[in-house]
mmCIF file of C-alpha atoms in Angstrom:
data_model
loop_
_atom_site.group_PDB
_atom_site.id
_atom_site.type_symbol
_atom_site.label_atom_id
_atom_site.label_comp_id
_atom_site.label_asym_id
_atom_site.label_seq_id
_atom_site.Cartn_x
_atom_site.Cartn_y
_atom_site.Cartn_z
ATOM 1 C CA UNK Y 25 32.072 24.085 8.382
ATOM 2 C CA UNK Y 26 29.505 24.213 11.210
ATOM 3 C CA UNK Y 27 27.482 21.029 11.410
ATOM 4 C CA UNK Y 28 23.809 21.503 12.275
ATOM 5 C CA UNK Y 29 20.850 19.112 12.578
ATOM 6 C CA UNK Y 30 18.719 18.632 9.488
ATOM 7 C CA UNK Y 31 16.351 21.448 8.626
ATOM 8 C CA UNK Y 32 13.222 21.268 10.743
ATOM 9 C CA UNK Y 33 14.811 19.017 13.395
ATOM 10 C CA UNK Y 34 16.444 19.859 16.705
ATOM 11 C CA UNK Y 35 18.688 18.187 19.243
ATOM 12 C CA UNK Y 36 17.684 17.499 22.853
ATOM 13 C CA UNK Y 37 20.509 17.975 25.348
ATOM 14 C CA UNK Y 38 20.624 15.903 28.569
ATOM 15 C CA UNK Y 39 18.695 18.464 30.654
ATOM 16 C CA UNK Y 40 16.094 18.811 27.887
ATOM 17 C CA UNK Y 41 15.700 15.052 27.929
ATOM 18 C CA UNK Y 42 15.198 15.029 31.713
ATOM 19 C CA UNK Y 43 12.442 17.628 31.402
ATOM 20 C CA UNK Y 44 10.787 15.773 28.533
ATOM 21 C CA UNK Y 45 10.922 12.502 30.484
ATOM 22 C CA UNK Y 46 9.409 14.199 33.549
ATOM 23 C CA UNK Y 47 6.341 15.060 31.450
ATOM 24 C CA UNK Y 48 6.173 11.697 29.705
ATOM 25 C CA UNK Y 49 6.555 9.684 32.908
ATOM 26 C CA UNK Y 50 3.626 11.463 34.563
ATOM 27 C CA UNK Y 51 1.431 11.025 31.513
ATOM 28 C CA UNK Y 52 2.376 7.351 31.313
ATOM 29 C CA UNK Y 53 1.381 6.822 34.946
ATOM 30 C CA UNK Y 54 -2.053 8.261 34.196
ATOM 31 C CA UNK Y 55 -2.450 6.088 31.092
ATOM 32 C CA UNK Y 56 -1.588 3.008 33.138
ATOM 33 C CA UNK Y 57 -4.078 3.925 35.869
ATOM 34 C CA UNK Y 58 -6.842 4.119 33.279
ATOM 35 C CA UNK Y 59 -5.956 0.683 31.892
ATOM 36 C CA UNK Y 60 -4.151 1.734 28.696
ATOM 37 C CA UNK Y 61 -1.257 -0.242 27.197
ATOM 38 C CA UNK Y 62 1.585 1.144 25.114
ATOM 39 C CA UNK Y 63 1.800 0.491 21.395
ATOM 40 C CA UNK Y 64 4.756 1.328 19.140
ATOM 41 C CA UNK Y 65 4.195 1.588 15.396
ATOM 42 C CA UNK Y 66 6.552 2.111 12.502
ATOM 43 C CA UNK Y 67 7.918 5.608 11.926
ATOM 44 C CA UNK Y 68 7.947 4.839 8.194
ATOM 45 C CA UNK Y 69 4.649 3.954 6.498
ATOM 46 C CA UNK Y 70 3.182 3.567 3.053
ATOM 47 C CA UNK Y 71 1.639 6.780 1.786
ATOM 48 C CA UNK Y 72 -1.793 5.197 1.361
ATOM 49 C CA UNK Y 73 -1.732 4.321 5.084
ATOM 50 C CA UNK Y 74 -0.603 7.780 6.146
ATOM 51 C CA UNK Y 75 -3.154 9.650 4.039
ATOM 52 C CA UNK Y 76 -6.061 7.691 5.590
ATOM 53 C CA UNK Y 77 -8.287 7.777 2.529
ATOM 54 C CA UNK Y 78 -7.348 11.389 1.651
ATOM 55 C CA UNK Y 79 -8.275 12.575 5.169
ATOM 56 C CA UNK Y 80 -4.657 13.733 5.571
ATOM 57 C CA UNK Y 81 -3.293 16.041 2.904
ATOM 58 C CA UNK Y 82 -0.402 14.644 0.889
ATOM 59 C CA UNK Y 83 1.591 17.856 1.219
ATOM 60 C CA UNK Y 84 1.557 17.459 5.013
ATOM 61 C CA UNK Y 85 3.567 14.219 4.746
ATOM 62 C CA UNK Y 86 7.343 14.206 4.438
ATOM 63 C CA UNK Y 87 7.923 11.690 1.644
ATOM 64 C CA UNK Y 88 11.059 9.598 1.198
ATOM 65 C CA UNK Y 89 12.842 8.363 -1.891
ATOM 66 C CA UNK Y 90 12.174 4.688 -2.512
ATOM 67 C CA UNK Y 91 13.445 2.445 -5.285
ATOM 68 C CA UNK Y 92 10.427 0.139 -4.970
ATOM 69 C CA UNK Y 93 6.913 0.832 -6.239
ATOM 70 C CA UNK Y 94 5.587 1.765 -2.779
ATOM 71 C CA UNK Y 95 5.399 5.427 -1.892
ATOM 72 C CA UNK Y 96 6.732 5.909 1.621
ATOM 73 C CA UNK Y 97 6.530 8.722 4.146
ATOM 74 C CA UNK Y 98 7.168 9.649 7.767
ATOM 75 C CA UNK Y 99 4.071 9.528 9.984
ATOM 76 C CA UNK Y 100 2.497 12.988 10.504
ATOM 77 C CA UNK Y 101 0.332 11.626 13.335
ATOM 78 C CA UNK Y 102 -0.185 8.290 15.109
ATOM 79 C CA UNK Y 103 -3.876 7.468 14.755
ATOM 80 C CA UNK Y 104 -3.763 6.157 11.183
ATOM 81 C CA UNK Y 105 -0.724 3.972 11.934
ATOM 82 C CA UNK Y 106 -2.377 2.541 15.047
ATOM 83 C CA UNK Y 107 -5.589 1.890 13.111
ATOM 84 C CA UNK Y 108 -3.600 -0.002 10.467
ATOM 85 C CA UNK Y 109 -1.745 -1.996 13.126
ATOM 86 C CA UNK Y 110 -4.848 -2.994 15.068
ATOM 87 C CA UNK Y 111 -6.848 -4.318 12.113
ATOM 88 C CA UNK Y 112 -3.897 -6.092 10.465
ATOM 89 C CA UNK Y 113 -1.926 -7.370 13.482
ATOM 90 C CA UNK Y 114 -4.586 -7.707 16.209
ATOM 91 C CA UNK Y 115 -7.369 -9.404 14.259
ATOM 92 C CA UNK Y 116 -8.383 -11.614 17.187
ATOM 93 C CA UNK Y 117 -8.288 -8.862 19.793
ATOM 94 C CA UNK Y 118 -11.219 -8.341 22.099
ATOM 95 C CA UNK Y 119 -12.702 -4.880 22.384
ATOM 96 C CA UNK Y 120 -12.499 -2.279 23.690
ATOM 97 C CA UNK Y 121 -8.759 -1.867 23.178
ATOM 98 C CA UNK Y 122 -7.120 0.869 25.251
ATOM 99 C CA UNK Y 123 -3.799 1.883 23.698
ATOM 100 C CA UNK Y 124 -1.380 4.738 24.325
ATOM 101 C CA UNK Y 125 1.705 6.039 22.580
ATOM 102 C CA UNK Y 126 4.673 8.286 23.190
ATOM 103 C CA UNK Y 127 6.473 8.999 19.935
ATOM 104 C CA UNK Y 128 7.773 11.509 17.436
ATOM 105 C CA UNK Y 129 5.812 12.623 14.378
ATOM 106 C CA UNK Y 130 6.879 14.554 11.288
ATOM 107 C CA UNK Y 131 4.936 17.215 9.401
ATOM 108 C CA UNK Y 132 5.905 19.280 6.417
ATOM 109 C CA UNK Y 133 5.185 22.939 7.085
ATOM 110 C CA UNK Y 134 4.757 25.745 4.581
ATOM 111 C CA UNK Y 135 5.706 28.761 6.665
ATOM 112 C CA UNK Y 136 8.525 30.791 5.150
ATOM 113 C CA UNK Y 137 10.435 31.039 8.424
ATOM 114 C CA UNK Y 138 13.868 29.452 8.144
ATOM 115 C CA UNK Y 139 14.317 26.016 9.714
ATOM 116 C CA UNK Y 140 10.658 25.719 10.694
ATOM 117 C CA UNK Y 141 10.229 22.748 13.020
ATOM 118 C CA UNK Y 142 9.010 19.578 11.309
ATOM 119 C CA UNK Y 143 9.632 16.962 14.006
ATOM 120 C CA UNK Y 144 7.367 16.901 17.069
ATOM 121 C CA UNK Y 145 6.796 14.703 20.109
ATOM 122 C CA UNK Y 146 3.355 13.528 21.159
ATOM 123 C CA UNK Y 147 1.787 11.372 23.851
ATOM 124 C CA UNK Y 148 -1.787 10.215 23.557
ATOM 125 C CA UNK Y 149 -4.342 7.438 23.583
ATOM 126 C CA UNK Y 150 -6.682 5.577 21.267
ATOM 127 C CA UNK Y 151 -9.828 3.891 22.644
ATOM 128 C CA UNK Y 152 -10.938 1.411 19.987
ATOM 129 C CA UNK Y 153 -14.075 -0.683 19.674
ATOM 130 C CA UNK Y 154 -16.345 1.512 21.791
ATOM 131 C CA UNK Y 155 -18.744 4.250 20.799
ATOM 132 C CA UNK Y 156 -21.297 6.284 22.660
ATOM 133 C CA UNK Y 157 -21.516 8.531 25.669
ATOM 134 C CA UNK Y 158 -19.295 6.653 28.132
ATOM 135 C CA UNK Y 159 -16.386 6.183 25.707
ATOM 136 C CA UNK Y 160 -16.478 9.870 24.757
ATOM 137 C CA UNK Y 161 -16.611 10.903 28.407
ATOM 138 C CA UNK Y 162 -13.745 8.550 29.351
ATOM 139 C CA UNK Y 163 -11.369 10.097 26.843
ATOM 140 C CA UNK Y 164 -12.222 13.681 27.797
ATOM 141 C CA UNK Y 165 -11.937 12.985 31.526
ATOM 142 C CA UNK Y 166 -8.644 11.200 30.845
ATOM 143 C CA UNK Y 167 -7.369 14.420 29.252
ATOM 144 C CA UNK Y 168 -8.267 16.262 32.445
ATOM 145 C CA UNK Y 169 -6.476 13.653 34.570
ATOM 146 C CA UNK Y 170 -3.336 13.993 32.412
ATOM 147 C CA UNK Y 171 -3.152 17.760 32.843
ATOM 148 C CA UNK Y 172 -3.876 17.485 36.568
ATOM 149 C CA UNK Y 173 -0.938 15.069 36.880
ATOM 150 C CA UNK Y 174 1.279 17.760 35.320
ATOM 151 C CA UNK Y 175 -0.025 20.385 37.725
ATOM 152 C CA UNK Y 176 -1.767 22.383 34.988
ATOM 153 C CA UNK Y 177 -4.926 24.082 36.151
ATOM 154 C CA UNK Y 178 -5.452 27.036 33.816
ATOM 155 C CA UNK Y 179 -6.806 25.411 30.674
ATOM 156 C CA UNK Y 180 -10.105 24.817 28.964
ATOM 157 C CA UNK Y 181 -11.577 22.364 26.488
ATOM 158 C CA UNK Y 182 -13.120 23.437 23.187
ATOM 159 C CA UNK Y 183 -15.632 20.774 22.131
ATOM 160 C CA UNK Y 184 -17.143 20.409 18.671
ATOM 161 C CA UNK Y 185 -19.016 17.716 16.765
ATOM 162 C CA UNK Y 186 -17.679 16.964 13.287
ATOM 163 C CA UNK Y 187 -20.748 14.920 12.314
ATOM 164 C CA UNK Y 188 -23.129 17.768 13.133
ATOM 165 C CA UNK Y 189 -20.928 20.355 11.440
ATOM 166 C CA UNK Y 190 -20.541 18.211 8.323
ATOM 167 C CA UNK Y 191 -24.282 17.532 8.097
ATOM 168 C CA UNK Y 192 -25.085 21.234 8.502
ATOM 169 C CA UNK Y 193 -22.727 21.965 5.599
ATOM 170 C CA UNK Y 194 -24.602 19.491 3.390
ATOM 171 C CA UNK Y 195 -27.364 22.102 2.927
ATOM 172 C CA UNK Y 196 -24.985 24.258 0.855
ATOM 173 C CA UNK Y 197 -24.396 23.740 -2.894
ATOM 174 C CA UNK Y 198 -21.761 21.063 -3.495
ATOM 175 C CA UNK Y 199 -19.486 23.461 -5.390
ATOM 176 C CA UNK Y 200 -19.462 25.898 -2.432
ATOM 177 C CA UNK Y 201 -19.239 23.504 0.521
ATOM 178 C CA UNK Y 202 -15.441 23.546 0.722
ATOM 179 C CA UNK Y 203 -15.387 27.352 0.642
ATOM 180 C CA UNK Y 204 -18.077 27.601 3.322
ATOM 181 C CA UNK Y 205 -16.265 24.972 5.409
ATOM 182 C CA UNK Y 206 -12.974 26.881 5.120
ATOM 183 C CA UNK Y 207 -14.641 30.202 5.957
ATOM 184 C CA UNK Y 208 -16.277 28.726 9.055
ATOM 185 C CA UNK Y 209 -13.027 27.047 10.142
ATOM 186 C CA UNK Y 210 -11.218 30.403 9.903
ATOM 187 C CA UNK Y 211 -14.140 32.469 11.263
ATOM 188 C CA UNK Y 212 -14.051 34.381 7.974
ATOM 189 C CA UNK Y 213 -17.244 36.485 7.852
ATOM 190 C CA UNK Y 214 -16.133 38.437 4.792
ATOM 191 C CA UNK Y 215 -16.043 35.287 2.640
ATOM 192 C CA UNK Y 216 -19.470 34.224 3.931
ATOM 193 C CA UNK Y 217 -20.869 37.647 2.994
ATOM 194 C CA UNK Y 218 -19.403 37.534 -0.534
ATOM 195 C CA UNK Y 219 -20.181 33.929 -1.563
ATOM 196 C CA UNK Y 220 -23.081 33.494 -4.031
ATOM 197 C CA UNK Y 221 -25.564 32.154 -1.452
ATOM 198 C CA UNK Y 222 -29.275 32.635 -0.975
ATOM 199 C CA UNK Y 223 -30.331 34.771 1.976
ATOM 200 C CA UNK Y 224 -31.485 31.659 3.840
ATOM 201 C CA UNK Y 225 -28.167 29.844 3.336
ATOM 202 C CA UNK Y 226 -26.158 32.973 4.162
ATOM 203 C CA UNK Y 227 -28.064 33.269 7.439
ATOM 204 C CA UNK Y 228 -27.406 29.582 8.096
ATOM 205 C CA UNK Y 229 -23.657 30.111 7.501
ATOM 206 C CA UNK Y 230 -23.648 33.122 9.847
ATOM 207 C CA UNK Y 231 -25.368 31.093 12.551
ATOM 208 C CA UNK Y 232 -22.764 28.343 12.097
ATOM 209 C CA UNK Y 233 -20.033 30.949 12.586
ATOM 210 C CA UNK Y 234 -21.588 31.864 15.920
ATOM 211 C CA UNK Y 235 -22.055 28.338 17.255
ATOM 212 C CA UNK Y 236 -19.375 28.911 19.885
ATOM 213 C CA UNK Y 237 -19.622 29.764 23.574
ATOM 214 C CA UNK Y 238 -21.392 28.493 26.689
ATOM 215 C CA UNK Y 239 -22.898 25.094 25.985
ATOM 216 C CA UNK Y 240 -26.507 26.040 26.783
ATOM 217 C CA UNK Y 241 -26.398 28.975 24.338
ATOM 218 C CA UNK Y 242 -24.830 26.964 21.524
ATOM 219 C CA UNK Y 243 -27.205 24.017 21.935
ATOM 220 C CA UNK Y 244 -30.147 26.416 21.834
ATOM 221 C CA UNK Y 245 -28.853 28.069 18.641
ATOM 222 C CA UNK Y 246 -28.228 24.812 16.803
ATOM 223 C CA UNK Y 247 -31.612 23.452 17.870
ATOM 224 C CA UNK Y 248 -33.227 26.500 16.234
ATOM 225 C CA UNK Y 249 -31.955 25.372 12.823
ATOM 226 C CA UNK Y 250 -34.036 23.204 10.519
ATOM 227 C CA UNK Y 251 -32.673 19.790 11.603
ATOM 228 C CA UNK Y 252 -33.595 16.345 10.358
ATOM 229 C CA UNK Y 253 -34.067 13.395 12.704
ATOM 230 C CA UNK Y 254 -30.454 12.224 12.499
ATOM 231 C CA UNK Y 255 -29.145 15.721 13.228
ATOM 232 C CA UNK Y 256 -31.496 16.106 16.220
ATOM 233 C CA UNK Y 257 -30.255 12.781 17.602
ATOM 234 C CA UNK Y 258 -26.627 13.930 17.245
ATOM 235 C CA UNK Y 259 -27.437 17.196 19.040
ATOM 236 C CA UNK Y 260 -29.179 15.284 21.854
ATOM 237 C CA UNK Y 261 -26.148 12.977 22.201
ATOM 238 C CA UNK Y 262 -23.877 16.007 22.405
ATOM 239 C CA UNK Y 263 -26.160 17.542 25.045
ATOM 240 C CA UNK Y 264 -25.937 14.349 27.143
ATOM 241 C CA UNK Y 265 -22.139 14.405 26.936
ATOM 242 C CA UNK Y 266 -21.976 18.076 27.926
ATOM 243 C CA UNK Y 267 -24.260 17.466 30.913
ATOM 244 C CA UNK Y 268 -22.083 14.559 32.081
ATOM 245 C CA UNK Y 269 -18.858 16.542 31.715
ATOM 246 C CA UNK Y 270 -20.249 19.603 33.442
ATOM 247 C CA UNK Y 271 -21.481 17.473 36.337
ATOM 248 C CA UNK Y 272 -17.889 16.279 36.854
ATOM 249 C CA UNK Y 273 -16.632 19.903 37.042
ATOM 250 C CA UNK Y 274 -13.139 18.891 35.882
ATOM 251 C CA UNK Y 275 -12.525 21.751 33.447
ATOM 252 C CA UNK Y 276 -14.130 24.797 31.789
ATOM 253 C CA UNK Y 277 -15.946 23.789 28.611
ATOM 254 C CA UNK Y 278 -16.580 25.857 25.482
ATOM 255 C CA UNK Y 279 -18.870 24.359 22.877
ATOM 256 C CA UNK Y 280 -17.803 25.208 19.314
ATOM 257 C CA UNK Y 281 -19.649 23.683 16.361
ATOM 258 C CA UNK Y 282 -17.480 25.748 14.012
ATOM 259 C CA UNK Y 283 -14.451 23.716 15.148
ATOM 260 C CA UNK Y 284 -13.088 21.942 12.081
ATOM 261 C CA UNK Y 285 -9.834 19.982 12.251
ATOM 262 C CA UNK Y 286 -7.325 19.978 9.404
ATOM 263 C CA UNK Y 287 -7.279 16.155 9.542
ATOM 264 C CA UNK Y 288 -10.598 15.070 8.079
ATOM 265 C CA UNK Y 289 -11.265 11.545 9.398
ATOM 266 C CA UNK Y 290 -13.325 12.665 12.389
ATOM 267 C CA UNK Y 291 -16.973 11.602 12.420
ATOM 268 C CA UNK Y 292 -18.145 12.665 15.895
ATOM 269 C CA UNK Y 293 -16.898 14.838 18.705
ATOM 270 C CA UNK Y 294 -13.707 16.805 18.111
ATOM 271 C CA UNK Y 295 -11.870 18.834 20.713
ATOM 272 C CA UNK Y 296 -8.888 21.030 21.498
ATOM 273 C CA UNK Y 297 -7.095 21.482 24.818
ATOM 274 C CA UNK Y 298 -6.159 25.154 25.183
ATOM 275 C CA UNK Y 299 -3.903 26.820 27.725
ATOM 276 C CA UNK Y 300 -5.275 29.914 29.487
ATOM 277 C CA UNK Y 301 -2.130 31.508 30.918
ATOM 278 C CA UNK Y 302 -0.708 33.287 27.876
ATOM 279 C CA UNK Y 303 -1.930 36.325 25.964
ATOM 280 C CA UNK Y 304 -2.049 34.119 22.876
ATOM 281 C CA UNK Y 305 -3.831 30.811 23.389
ATOM 282 C CA UNK Y 306 -1.630 27.746 22.962
ATOM 283 C CA UNK Y 307 -3.232 24.495 21.801
ATOM 284 C CA UNK Y 308 -1.805 21.734 24.007
ATOM 285 C CA UNK Y 309 -3.528 18.842 22.278
ATOM 286 C CA UNK Y 310 -6.305 17.713 19.951
ATOM 287 C CA UNK Y 311 -8.507 14.710 19.450
ATOM 288 C CA UNK Y 312 -11.849 13.324 18.420
ATOM 289 C CA UNK Y 313 -13.991 10.386 17.334
ATOM 290 C CA UNK Y 314 -13.305 8.514 14.093
ATOM 291 C CA UNK Y 315 -15.757 5.668 13.512
ATOM 292 C CA UNK Y 316 -14.880 4.932 9.878
ATOM 293 C CA UNK Y 317 -11.085 5.110 9.887
ATOM 294 C CA UNK Y 318 -10.320 1.511 10.846
ATOM 295 C CA UNK Y 319 -12.574 0.264 8.063
ATOM 296 C CA UNK Y 320 -10.121 1.721 5.532
ATOM 297 C CA UNK Y 321 -7.510 -0.835 6.628
ATOM 298 C CA UNK Y 322 -9.756 -3.770 7.550
ATOM 299 C CA UNK Y 323 -9.541 -6.678 5.065
ATOM 300 C CA UNK Y 324 -13.358 -6.888 4.924
ATOM 301 C CA UNK Y 325 -13.872 -3.156 5.297
ATOM 302 C CA UNK Y 326 -15.479 -3.560 8.727
ATOM 303 C CA UNK Y 327 -15.779 -0.325 10.664
ATOM 304 C CA UNK Y 328 -14.612 -0.296 14.277
ATOM 305 C CA UNK Y 329 -15.391 2.822 16.323
ATOM 306 C CA UNK Y 330 -12.513 4.786 17.772
ATOM 307 C CA UNK Y 331 -11.718 7.924 19.709
ATOM 308 C CA UNK Y 332 -8.447 9.380 20.935
ATOM 309 C CA UNK Y 333 -6.280 12.400 21.531
ATOM 310 C CA UNK Y 334 -2.672 13.522 21.274
ATOM 311 C CA UNK Y 335 -0.919 15.962 23.605
ATOM 312 C CA UNK Y 336 1.957 18.075 22.282
ATOM 313 C CA UNK Y 337 4.991 17.465 24.500
ATOM 314 C CA UNK Y 338 6.826 20.616 23.373
ATOM 315 C CA UNK Y 339 3.849 22.857 24.124
ATOM 316 C CA UNK Y 340 3.419 21.287 27.554
ATOM 317 C CA UNK Y 341 7.152 21.774 28.078
ATOM 318 C CA UNK Y 342 6.932 25.496 27.289
ATOM 319 C CA UNK Y 343 3.992 26.013 29.644
ATOM 320 C CA UNK Y 344 5.644 24.070 32.476
ATOM 321 C CA UNK Y 345 8.939 25.969 32.189
ATOM 322 C CA UNK Y 346 7.431 28.900 34.092
ATOM 323 C CA UNK Y 347 6.153 26.695 36.931
ATOM 324 C CA UNK Y 348 9.579 25.470 38.131
ATOM 325 C CA UNK Y 349 8.202 21.928 38.291
ATOM 326 C CA UNK Y 350 10.528 20.561 35.630
ATOM 327 C CA UNK Y 351 13.977 19.280 36.630
ATOM 328 C CA UNK Y 352 16.486 22.129 36.825
ATOM 329 C CA UNK Y 353 19.609 19.944 36.629
ATOM 330 C CA UNK Y 354 20.486 16.516 35.332
ATOM 331 C CA UNK Y 355 20.642 13.859 38.061
ATOM 332 C CA UNK Y 356 23.993 13.748 39.830
ATOM 333 C CA UNK Y 357 25.968 10.525 40.171
ATOM 334 C CA UNK Y 358 25.961 9.075 43.686
ATOM 335 C CA UNK Y 359 29.517 7.723 43.585
ATOM 336 C CA UNK Y 360 32.846 8.316 41.897
ATOM 337 C CA UNK Y 361 35.005 5.187 42.105
ATOM 338 C CA UNK Y 362 38.735 5.883 41.759
ATOM 339 C CA UNK Y 363 41.412 3.191 41.280
ATOM 340 C CA UNK Y 364 44.462 4.434 43.214
ATOM 341 C CA UNK Y 365 46.921 2.476 41.060
ATOM 342 C CA UNK Y 366 46.870 0.545 37.802
ATOM 343 C CA UNK Y 367 46.649 -2.709 39.749
ATOM 344 C CA UNK Y 368 43.420 -1.402 41.323
ATOM 345 C CA UNK Y 369 41.620 -1.021 37.967
ATOM 346 C CA UNK Y 370 39.894 -4.422 38.019
ATOM 347 C CA UNK Y 371 38.897 -4.165 41.712
ATOM 348 C CA UNK Y 372 37.544 -0.652 41.009
ATOM 349 C CA UNK Y 373 35.276 -1.924 38.251
ATOM 350 C CA UNK Y 374 34.131 -4.765 40.529
ATOM 351 C CA UNK Y 375 33.369 -2.330 43.377
ATOM 352 C CA UNK Y 376 31.465 -0.003 41.031
ATOM 353 C CA UNK Y 377 29.367 -2.922 39.800
ATOM 354 C CA UNK Y 378 28.592 -3.946 43.379
ATOM 355 C CA UNK Y 379 27.246 -0.441 43.987
ATOM 356 C CA UNK Y 380 25.209 -0.490 40.769
ATOM 357 C CA UNK Y 381 23.636 -3.818 41.740
ATOM 358 C CA UNK Y 382 21.881 -2.138 44.665
ATOM 359 C CA UNK Y 383 18.111 -2.559 44.949
ATOM 360 C CA UNK Y 384 17.678 1.173 44.386
ATOM 361 C CA UNK Y 385 19.022 3.074 41.390
ATOM 362 C CA UNK Y 386 22.583 4.082 42.149
ATOM 363 C CA UNK Y 387 24.525 6.162 39.625
ATOM 364 C CA UNK Y 388 28.222 5.278 39.670
ATOM 365 C CA UNK Y 389 31.079 6.730 37.629
ATOM 366 C CA UNK Y 390 34.577 5.354 37.232
ATOM 367 C CA UNK Y 391 37.420 7.866 37.248
ATOM 368 C CA UNK Y 392 39.255 7.379 33.965
ATOM 369 C CA UNK Y 393 42.660 8.550 35.113
ATOM 370 C CA UNK Y 394 44.938 11.414 34.228
ATOM 371 C CA UNK Y 395 44.083 13.638 37.247
ATOM 372 C CA UNK Y 396 45.557 14.109 40.671
ATOM 373 C CA UNK Y 397 43.504 13.774 43.859
ATOM 374 C CA UNK Y 398 42.650 17.472 44.080
ATOM 375 C CA UNK Y 399 41.403 17.551 40.484
ATOM 376 C CA UNK Y 400 39.342 14.414 41.124
ATOM 377 C CA UNK Y 401 37.708 16.021 44.158
ATOM 378 C CA UNK Y 402 37.011 19.210 42.224
ATOM 379 C CA UNK Y 403 35.405 17.214 39.397
ATOM 380 C CA UNK Y 404 33.184 15.441 41.924
ATOM 381 C CA UNK Y 405 32.124 18.758 43.502
ATOM 382 C CA UNK Y 406 31.416 20.291 40.103
ATOM 383 C CA UNK Y 407 29.183 17.325 39.272
ATOM 384 C CA UNK Y 408 27.526 17.248 42.742
ATOM 385 C CA UNK Y 409 28.786 13.692 43.314
ATOM 386 C CA UNK Y 410 28.184 12.855 46.961
ATOM 387 C CA UNK Y 411 30.861 10.226 47.635
ATOM 388 C CA UNK Y 412 34.223 9.077 46.350
ATOM 389 C CA UNK Y 413 35.441 5.515 46.809
ATOM 390 C CA UNK Y 414 39.255 5.296 46.572
ATOM 391 C CA UNK Y 415 40.040 1.673 45.663
ATOM 392 C CA UNK Y 416 43.304 0.006 46.641
ATOM 393 C CA UNK Y 417 44.944 -2.865 44.756
ATOM 394 C CA UNK Y 418 43.469 -5.423 47.162
ATOM 395 C CA UNK Y 419 39.949 -4.078 46.422
ATOM 396 C CA UNK Y 420 39.447 -2.394 49.782
ATOM 397 C CA UNK Y 421 37.715 1.016 49.558
ATOM 398 C CA UNK Y 422 38.399 4.243 51.343
ATOM 399 C CA UNK Y 423 35.167 6.236 51.405
ATOM 400 C CA UNK Y 424 35.254 10.032 51.256
ATOM 401 C CA UNK Y 425 32.054 12.036 51.649
ATOM 402 C CA UNK Y 426 31.884 15.426 49.932
ATOM 403 C CA UNK Y 427 28.799 16.619 51.800
#
């Protein structure tokens, strides 16, 4: 019998781990520089927490058997869990709260391909307790700083506004809104042309399909629609954000008011980070504003504004593989400590510990016996170990350099 990991999961070998850590360490440094603090939430949550008021589809969640009354599942994303944690465990916190995470998530997939991946790694942030232009700009500029820290230059940001898109959909008959929403999300013109809509509404749906491209063009198109006062204010806020971002010149920006995320708790801006270097675009991360999510978990139902994003570690990994920036080998040990006789075993362990107690990180291996001197030297060369310390019974070392 050949033992394999569970369906949808995969193992990370030591070199894979080094490459993953290289990415995560650089992202963490950026998060720290922007004043964000790490939070760790439970992998296992109640289903009512994970579904975030039906914003997350039940079939997306991997559910677990439970003998109690609670329905449990594995988190498909981090935002809902962090929202639950903040309002239940950080009731006296001052705002804004800047939090970041680096964790695995689990999503049930429906593709027919065998062993389709269901476990993923993400790193991201949540900025809680702040709304408005500056908070939105901070999160988007933080995305740019993260990708710059990884050496990625060829990417662009697709920016939408869930509140505007949702309000524009409200003009359609209630029984057709989901179909129009789905057609717009999938850029499906055929469905728009075949739905039982009036000419005016069909034209409106076609315009919504085309609300994508250079920001000035899109803002002009949406402003040409029959907007109420609240919608005009949202468009003006979006225009202010676009002007601020474009003045920073950190990244190419595509405005897309047809952008609709599969997770439906977003109330304001939504965005995708897209790689430019492949023939098929790869989404490196997603995020957006959710000003009503925390109220679902708050004991008094109080809403606390929030905005955040998650970057997909595996997708970043695949893009960075071609750049040769990632580690190509696992770190070599600095020393191999070899007891020359059985009576030198204790002194060898003591000498190895002395080396490990150095101010700087020193990797030290103990030779575990069963090899002659030539085999020990060959092992050290194969592992790129720089120095061997041959330890005598009295604890004195004989140092041999292999470089």
